[in-house]
mmCIF file of C-alpha atoms in Angstrom:
data_model
loop_
_atom_site.group_PDB
_atom_site.id
_atom_site.type_symbol
_atom_site.label_atom_id
_atom_site.label_comp_id
_atom_site.label_asym_id
_atom_site.label_seq_id
_atom_site.Cartn_x
_atom_site.Cartn_y
_atom_site.Cartn_z
ATOM 1 C CA MET W 1 -35.911 6.270 -12.096
ATOM 2 C CA ALA W 2 -32.236 4.909 -12.824
ATOM 3 C CA THR W 3 -29.120 4.323 -9.662
ATOM 4 C CA TYR W 4 -25.814 4.132 -11.804
ATOM 5 C CA ALA W 5 -23.048 3.181 -9.298
ATOM 6 C CA ILE W 6 -19.539 4.489 -10.609
ATOM 7 C CA GLY W 7 -16.308 3.967 -9.220
ATOM 8 C CA ASP W 8 -13.349 6.785 -7.836
ATOM 9 C CA LEU W 9 -13.243 9.750 -10.207
ATOM 10 C CA GLN W 10 -9.860 10.233 -9.131
ATOM 11 C CA GLY W 11 -9.570 13.503 -10.457
ATOM 12 C CA CYS W 12 -10.694 12.197 -14.142
ATOM 13 C CA HIS W 13 -14.072 15.273 -14.573
ATOM 14 C CA ALA W 14 -13.990 15.124 -18.053
ATOM 15 C CA GLU W 15 -14.202 11.312 -17.865
ATOM 16 C CA PHE W 16 -17.310 11.587 -15.197
ATOM 17 C CA GLU W 17 -19.161 14.699 -17.758
ATOM 18 C CA ALA W 18 -18.611 12.113 -20.894
ATOM 19 C CA LEU W 19 -20.238 8.481 -18.414
ATOM 20 C CA LEU W 20 -22.368 10.929 -17.547
ATOM 21 C CA GLU W 21 -22.968 11.797 -21.455
ATOM 22 C CA GLN W 22 -23.264 8.398 -21.944
ATOM 23 C CA LEU W 23 -25.270 6.194 -20.002
ATOM 24 C CA ASP W 24 -28.282 10.314 -20.413
ATOM 25 C CA PHE W 25 -27.548 11.169 -16.567
ATOM 26 C CA SER W 26 -30.392 13.416 -15.652
ATOM 27 C CA PRO W 27 -30.204 14.992 -11.349
ATOM 28 C CA SER W 28 -34.300 15.993 -11.570
ATOM 29 C CA ARG W 29 -34.388 11.803 -12.477
ATOM 30 C CA ASP W 30 -32.094 9.933 -11.823
ATOM 31 C CA HIS W 31 -29.421 9.273 -9.041
ATOM 32 C CA LEU W 32 -25.454 8.341 -9.141
ATOM 33 C CA TRP W 33 -23.349 6.628 -5.718
ATOM 34 C CA LEU W 34 -20.282 7.370 -5.793
ATOM 35 C CA ALA W 35 -17.145 5.063 -4.170
ATOM 36 C CA GLY W 36 -15.143 8.003 -2.836
ATOM 37 C CA ASP W 37 -12.088 9.002 -3.928
ATOM 38 C CA LEU W 38 -13.979 11.806 -6.050
ATOM 39 C CA VAL W 39 -9.835 13.732 -6.014
ATOM 40 C CA ASN W 40 -6.466 13.350 -5.274
ATOM 41 C CA ARG W 41 -4.040 11.689 -8.764
ATOM 42 C CA GLY W 42 -6.194 12.599 -11.531
ATOM 43 C CA PRO W 43 -6.084 16.253 -13.928
ATOM 44 C CA ASP W 44 -9.272 18.108 -12.515
ATOM 45 C CA SER W 45 -9.781 17.500 -9.033
ATOM 46 C CA LEU W 46 -11.645 20.685 -7.615
ATOM 47 C CA GLY W 47 -13.927 19.961 -11.887
ATOM 48 C CA CYS W 48 -14.727 16.132 -9.765
ATOM 49 C CA LEU W 49 -15.119 18.043 -6.253
ATOM 50 C CA ARG W 50 -17.367 20.721 -7.809
ATOM 51 C CA ARG W 51 -19.623 18.103 -10.049
ATOM 52 C CA SER W 52 -19.906 15.752 -7.143
ATOM 53 C CA VAL W 53 -20.688 19.391 -4.732
ATOM 54 C CA ALA W 54 -23.576 20.190 -7.408
ATOM 55 C CA LEU W 55 -25.261 17.020 -8.052
ATOM 56 C CA ASP W 56 -26.344 17.468 -4.481
ATOM 57 C CA GLY W 57 -28.960 15.386 -3.967
ATOM 58 C CA ALA W 58 -28.635 13.863 -7.216
ATOM 59 C CA ALA W 59 -26.200 11.934 -5.893
ATOM 60 C CA SER W 60 -24.899 9.607 -2.741
ATOM 61 C CA VAL W 61 -21.237 9.937 -2.187
ATOM 62 C CA VAL W 62 -18.854 7.708 -0.206
ATOM 63 C CA LEU W 63 -15.935 8.496 1.699
ATOM 64 C CA GLY W 64 -12.155 7.686 -0.021
ATOM 65 C CA ASN W 65 -8.641 7.241 1.401
ATOM 66 C CA HIS W 66 -8.215 9.980 -1.066
ATOM 67 C CA ASP W 67 -10.891 12.714 0.167
ATOM 68 C CA LEU W 68 -9.656 12.437 3.556
ATOM 69 C CA HIS W 69 -5.547 12.482 2.482
ATOM 70 C CA LEU W 70 -7.780 15.688 0.763
ATOM 71 C CA LEU W 71 -9.596 17.246 4.282
ATOM 72 C CA ALA W 72 -5.981 16.627 6.248
ATOM 73 C CA VAL W 73 -3.609 18.691 4.595
ATOM 74 C CA ALA W 74 -6.859 21.468 4.253
ATOM 75 C CA ARG W 75 -7.402 21.361 7.749
ATOM 76 C CA GLY W 76 -2.586 21.059 8.479
ATOM 77 C CA HIS W 77 -2.346 17.834 9.698
ATOM 78 C CA GLY W 78 -1.092 16.451 6.615
ATOM 79 C CA LYS W 79 1.328 17.577 3.308
ATOM 80 C CA LEU W 80 1.061 17.306 0.001
ATOM 81 C CA LYS W 81 2.720 13.904 -1.311
ATOM 82 C CA ARG W 82 4.589 14.197 -5.283
ATOM 83 C CA ASN W 83 2.018 13.292 -6.668
ATOM 84 C CA ASP W 84 -0.711 14.678 -5.443
ATOM 85 C CA THR W 85 -3.005 16.896 -7.191
ATOM 86 C CA LEU W 86 -5.210 18.550 -4.948
ATOM 87 C CA SER W 87 -3.661 22.127 -5.488
ATOM 88 C CA ASP W 88 -6.916 23.814 -7.302
ATOM 89 C CA ILE W 89 -9.411 22.588 -4.926
ATOM 90 C CA LEU W 90 -6.816 24.092 -2.380
ATOM 91 C CA GLU W 91 -6.630 27.558 -3.554
ATOM 92 C CA ALA W 92 -9.746 27.661 -5.272
ATOM 93 C CA PRO W 93 -11.812 30.224 -3.694
ATOM 94 C CA ASP W 94 -14.879 28.360 -2.780
ATOM 95 C CA ARG W 95 -12.420 25.631 -0.882
ATOM 96 C CA HIS W 96 -14.353 26.309 1.897
ATOM 97 C CA GLN W 97 -17.611 24.844 1.209
ATOM 98 C CA MET W 98 -16.948 21.989 -1.235
ATOM 99 C CA LEU W 99 -14.995 20.782 1.927
ATOM 100 C CA GLU W 100 -17.451 21.931 4.334
ATOM 101 C CA TRP W 101 -19.497 19.495 1.813
ATOM 102 C CA LEU W 102 -16.857 16.924 1.948
ATOM 103 C CA ARG W 103 -16.373 16.462 5.640
ATOM 104 C CA HIS W 104 -19.977 15.867 6.016
ATOM 105 C CA GLN W 105 -20.389 12.442 3.285
ATOM 106 C CA PRO W 106 -20.501 9.113 5.018
ATOM 107 C CA LEU W 107 -18.135 6.253 4.829
ATOM 108 C CA LEU W 108 -21.557 3.983 3.826
ATOM 109 C CA VAL W 109 -24.337 4.319 2.038
ATOM 110 C CA ALA W 110 -26.804 1.582 1.877
ATOM 111 C CA ASP W 111 -30.886 0.244 -0.527
ATOM 112 C CA PRO W 112 -31.928 -2.300 2.173
ATOM 113 C CA ALA W 113 -34.681 -3.046 -0.330
ATOM 114 C CA ARG W 114 -32.372 -3.594 -2.662
ATOM 115 C CA GLY W 115 -30.262 -4.806 -0.301
ATOM 116 C CA CYS W 116 -27.144 -2.931 -1.736
ATOM 117 C CA VAL W 117 -24.578 -1.367 0.637
ATOM 118 C CA MET W 118 -21.349 0.763 -0.797
ATOM 119 C CA THR W 119 -18.011 1.806 0.776
ATOM 120 C CA HIS W 120 -15.387 2.853 -0.851
ATOM 121 C CA ALA W 121 -12.493 -0.161 0.341
ATOM 122 C CA GLY W 122 -15.201 -2.670 0.801
ATOM 123 C CA LEU W 123 -16.669 -4.566 4.322
ATOM 124 C CA LEU W 124 -15.407 -7.376 7.240
ATOM 125 C CA PRO W 125 -17.428 -10.377 6.995
ATOM 126 C CA ARG W 126 -17.787 -11.266 9.983
ATOM 127 C CA TRP W 127 -19.651 -7.181 9.962
ATOM 128 C CA SER W 128 -23.528 -6.865 9.573
ATOM 129 C CA LEU W 129 -24.757 -4.075 8.037
ATOM 130 C CA ALA W 130 -25.653 -2.744 11.686
ATOM 131 C CA ARG W 131 -22.708 -3.015 12.540
ATOM 132 C CA ALA W 132 -21.573 -1.742 9.510
ATOM 133 C CA SER W 133 -23.213 1.226 10.479
ATOM 134 C CA GLU W 134 -23.600 1.898 14.015
ATOM 135 C CA LEU W 135 -19.712 2.189 13.317
ATOM 136 C CA ALA W 136 -19.650 4.021 9.754
ATOM 137 C CA ALA W 137 -21.260 6.260 12.360
ATOM 138 C CA GLU W 138 -18.755 6.503 15.775
ATOM 139 C CA ALA W 139 -15.851 7.216 12.517
ATOM 140 C CA GLU W 140 -19.158 9.781 10.656
ATOM 141 C CA ALA W 141 -19.799 11.530 13.980
ATOM 142 C CA VAL W 142 -15.932 12.650 14.765
ATOM 143 C CA LEU W 143 -15.587 13.755 11.311
ATOM 144 C CA ARG W 144 -18.424 15.501 11.859
ATOM 145 C CA SER W 145 -17.721 16.958 14.567
ATOM 146 C CA ASP W 146 -15.344 20.383 16.370
ATOM 147 C CA ASP W 147 -12.620 17.512 16.941
ATOM 148 C CA VAL W 148 -12.221 16.289 13.970
ATOM 149 C CA ASP W 149 -8.233 18.100 14.087
ATOM 150 C CA ALA W 150 -7.694 15.818 16.460
ATOM 151 C CA PHE W 151 -8.341 12.923 14.939
ATOM 152 C CA LEU W 152 -6.603 14.050 11.306
ATOM 153 C CA ASN W 153 -3.493 15.160 13.439
ATOM 154 C CA VAL W 154 -3.112 11.656 14.563
ATOM 155 C CA MET W 155 -5.765 10.114 10.907
ATOM 156 C CA TYR W 156 -2.189 7.613 9.438
ATOM 157 C CA GLY W 157 -1.395 4.870 10.608
ATOM 158 C CA ASN W 158 -1.882 0.844 10.287
ATOM 159 C CA GLN W 159 -2.117 -0.452 13.626
ATOM 160 C CA PRO W 160 -3.964 -1.184 15.628
ATOM 161 C CA ALA W 161 -4.868 -3.733 11.902
ATOM 162 C CA ARG W 162 -7.834 -5.171 13.381
ATOM 163 C CA PHE W 163 -10.780 -3.916 14.813
ATOM 164 C CA GLU W 164 -11.453 -5.343 18.303
ATOM 165 C CA PRO W 165 -15.586 -4.118 19.962
ATOM 166 C CA ASP W 166 -13.497 -2.655 22.555
ATOM 167 C CA LEU W 167 -10.594 -0.244 20.931
ATOM 168 C CA THR W 168 -11.348 2.825 22.090
ATOM 169 C CA GLY W 169 -10.991 6.443 21.765
ATOM 170 C CA THR W 170 -8.236 6.986 18.824
ATOM 171 C CA ASP W 171 -7.614 3.428 17.978
ATOM 172 C CA ARG W 172 -11.446 2.237 17.866
ATOM 173 C CA ILE W 173 -11.980 5.782 14.994
ATOM 174 C CA ARG W 174 -8.830 4.763 12.738
ATOM 175 C CA ALA W 175 -8.746 0.666 12.963
ATOM 176 C CA ILE W 176 -12.829 1.940 11.634
ATOM 177 C CA VAL W 177 -11.252 3.928 8.510
ATOM 178 C CA ASN W 178 -9.039 2.357 7.221
ATOM 179 C CA VAL W 179 -11.423 -0.434 7.505
ATOM 180 C CA PHE W 180 -13.943 1.127 5.335
ATOM 181 C CA THR W 181 -11.551 3.080 2.710
ATOM 182 C CA ARG W 182 -8.029 1.411 2.814
ATOM 183 C CA MET W 183 -9.455 -2.351 3.364
ATOM 184 C CA ARG W 184 -8.212 -5.313 0.667
ATOM 185 C CA PHE W 185 -6.439 -8.191 1.167
ATOM 186 C CA ILE W 186 -8.135 -9.198 5.809
ATOM 187 C CA ASP W 187 -6.395 -12.509 7.505
ATOM 188 C CA GLY W 188 -9.480 -15.334 8.872
ATOM 189 C CA ASP W 189 -9.659 -12.853 11.589
ATOM 190 C CA GLY W 190 -9.742 -9.355 9.905
ATOM 191 C CA THR W 191 -6.387 -8.442 10.043
ATOM 192 C CA LEU W 192 -5.772 -6.196 8.397
ATOM 193 C CA ASP W 193 -3.041 -5.856 5.614
ATOM 194 C CA PHE W 194 -0.704 -2.514 4.645
ATOM 195 C CA ALA W 195 0.966 -3.134 1.950
ATOM 196 C CA ALA W 196 -0.057 -5.649 -0.923
ATOM 197 C CA LYS W 197 -1.607 -3.108 -3.750
ATOM 198 C CA GLU W 198 -1.577 -5.293 -6.691
ATOM 199 C CA GLY W 199 -3.397 -7.870 -7.633
ATOM 200 C CA LEU W 200 -4.952 -11.040 -6.281
ATOM 201 C CA ASP W 201 -0.855 -12.283 -6.788
ATOM 202 C CA SER W 202 0.828 -9.513 -4.704
ATOM 203 C CA ALA W 203 -1.508 -11.403 -0.707
ATOM 204 C CA PRO W 204 1.133 -11.904 1.722
ATOM 205 C CA ALA W 205 1.660 -15.396 2.953
ATOM 206 C CA GLY W 206 -2.377 -16.566 5.598
ATOM 207 C CA TYR W 207 -4.411 -13.258 3.570
ATOM 208 C CA ALA W 208 -7.246 -12.983 1.034
ATOM 209 C CA PRO W 209 -9.179 -10.038 -0.229
ATOM 210 C CA TRP W 210 -11.649 -9.449 2.168
ATOM 211 C CA PHE W 211 -14.806 -10.801 -0.596
ATOM 212 C CA THR W 212 -13.212 -14.571 0.007
ATOM 213 C CA TYR W 213 -14.307 -15.000 3.032
ATOM 214 C CA PRO W 214 -18.387 -16.327 3.186
ATOM 215 C CA ARG W 215 -20.693 -13.763 4.913
ATOM 216 C CA ALA W 216 -24.224 -14.579 7.206
ATOM 217 C CA ASP W 217 -26.149 -12.776 4.684
ATOM 218 C CA ASP W 218 -26.280 -12.059 1.071
ATOM 219 C CA LEU W 219 -25.726 -8.594 0.515
ATOM 220 C CA THR W 220 -24.595 -6.972 -2.523
ATOM 221 C CA LEU W 221 -21.021 -5.249 -2.172
ATOM 222 C CA LEU W 222 -20.305 -2.136 -4.106
ATOM 223 C CA PHE W 223 -17.274 -0.887 -3.925
ATOM 224 C CA GLY W 224 -14.268 0.641 -5.650
ATOM 225 C CA HIS W 225 -10.122 1.966 -4.342
ATOM 226 C CA TRP W 226 -8.513 -1.513 -6.115
ATOM 227 C CA ALA W 227 -8.490 -0.390 -9.177
ATOM 228 C CA ALA W 228 -5.870 -3.395 -10.141
ATOM 229 C CA LEU W 229 -8.547 -5.780 -9.651
ATOM 230 C CA GLU W 230 -9.815 -4.229 -12.844
ATOM 231 C CA GLY W 231 -13.397 -4.750 -12.431
ATOM 232 C CA ARG W 232 -13.791 -8.461 -11.059
ATOM 233 C CA THR W 233 -13.523 -9.937 -8.326
ATOM 234 C CA PRO W 234 -12.179 -13.840 -8.220
ATOM 235 C CA GLY W 235 -12.860 -16.372 -5.805
ATOM 236 C CA ALA W 236 -15.421 -14.376 -4.033
ATOM 237 C CA ARG W 237 -18.093 -15.602 -1.906
ATOM 238 C CA VAL W 238 -20.052 -12.539 -1.924
ATOM 239 C CA ASP W 239 -21.763 -10.821 -4.113
ATOM 240 C CA ALA W 240 -18.247 -7.974 -4.507
ATOM 241 C CA GLN W 241 -18.925 -5.445 -7.363
ATOM 242 C CA ALA W 242 -15.511 -4.072 -8.156
ATOM 243 C CA LEU W 243 -16.263 -0.524 -9.640
ATOM 244 C CA ASP W 244 -13.316 0.570 -9.479
ATOM 245 C CA THR W 245 -11.359 0.328 -13.407
ATOM 246 C CA GLY W 246 -7.832 2.521 -12.814
ATOM 247 C CA CYS W 247 -9.069 5.515 -15.214
ATOM 248 C CA VAL W 248 -7.236 7.510 -13.159
ATOM 249 C CA TRP W 249 -4.094 4.594 -14.755
ATOM 250 C CA GLY W 250 -5.790 4.626 -18.279
ATOM 251 C CA GLY W 251 -7.975 2.102 -17.856
ATOM 252 C CA ALA W 252 -11.467 3.348 -17.573
ATOM 253 C CA LEU W 253 -14.428 5.321 -15.724
ATOM 254 C CA THR W 254 -16.975 2.345 -14.621
ATOM 255 C CA ALA W 255 -21.325 2.820 -13.667
ATOM 256 C CA LEU W 256 -23.403 0.099 -12.793
ATOM 257 C CA ASP W 257 -26.632 -0.397 -13.636
ATOM 258 C CA LEU W 258 -28.172 -1.485 -9.832
ATOM 259 C CA ASP W 259 -31.779 -2.100 -11.015
ATOM 260 C CA SER W 260 -30.334 -4.260 -14.423
ATOM 261 C CA GLY W 261 -26.600 -5.024 -13.022
ATOM 262 C CA GLU W 262 -25.285 -3.659 -16.468
ATOM 263 C CA ARG W 263 -22.259 -2.090 -16.585
ATOM 264 C CA SER W 264 -21.461 0.925 -19.439
ATOM 265 C CA SER W 265 -17.429 2.275 -20.085
ATOM 266 C CA VAL W 266 -15.338 6.265 -20.770
ATOM 267 C CA PRO W 267 -12.473 5.214 -20.862
ATOM 268 C CA SER W 268 -9.107 7.266 -19.789
ATOM 269 C CA ARG W 269 -7.995 10.334 -21.800
ATOM 270 C CA SER W 270 -4.436 9.426 -19.779
ATOM 271 C CA ALA W 271 -2.859 8.899 -23.360
ATOM 272 C CA ASP W 272 -4.631 12.316 -24.799
ATOM 273 C CA ARG W 273 -2.846 13.881 -21.770
#
């Protein structure tokens, strides 16, 4: 049995299938960790989502910001943006089943035996795995509940920019979700910057990548979300594995073997589209 962690699919279904073939992946034998953003911007969001649902117990999936955007739009709490490629899902006859599956996916998955944890964007340095798991469960409970519409209606927003333990209500859930799905640069107090989205040289004054701050444990932190890193984590003071290698932007789709540490990739087919 092999376990592979794969970066953001973002609608790159052909590359996903090619990577699974290259890995000789078998759902009866192997397991996938998918780092979120299954959908959007690429040409076949529907194919990626259907394939992920079909993998069922052979895959562990975390929610990304594009996945949450899809849920918000589908439930009438957001609008399609100019570059979105979500219409095929919204018009699909099986949309309800797929979207129900999606909103029941977690924000964090962990394998304590391997010392690995995966979220879409990363983990705040001051959050232990136990604390992060508790906070993820809080937000997951809202997304899976009858209150999901109330939250999705106010999900978009950059405030509060720092999670504090005494936050309550919508502010608390939004702050948790933003850490797990949108974080890149933070300051020493854990305040998130939402404007800078490029490489390390785009860091605002006083901010640095979240993985350059030390932690009190030795977890391996798996994340996607940050295609501009091109799979690298320069200056990391923790074992952080960047999985998003920008397939949708012409890069590659990458899988990390969690046991051997080896990486496998297939090139983007964007030039052929």
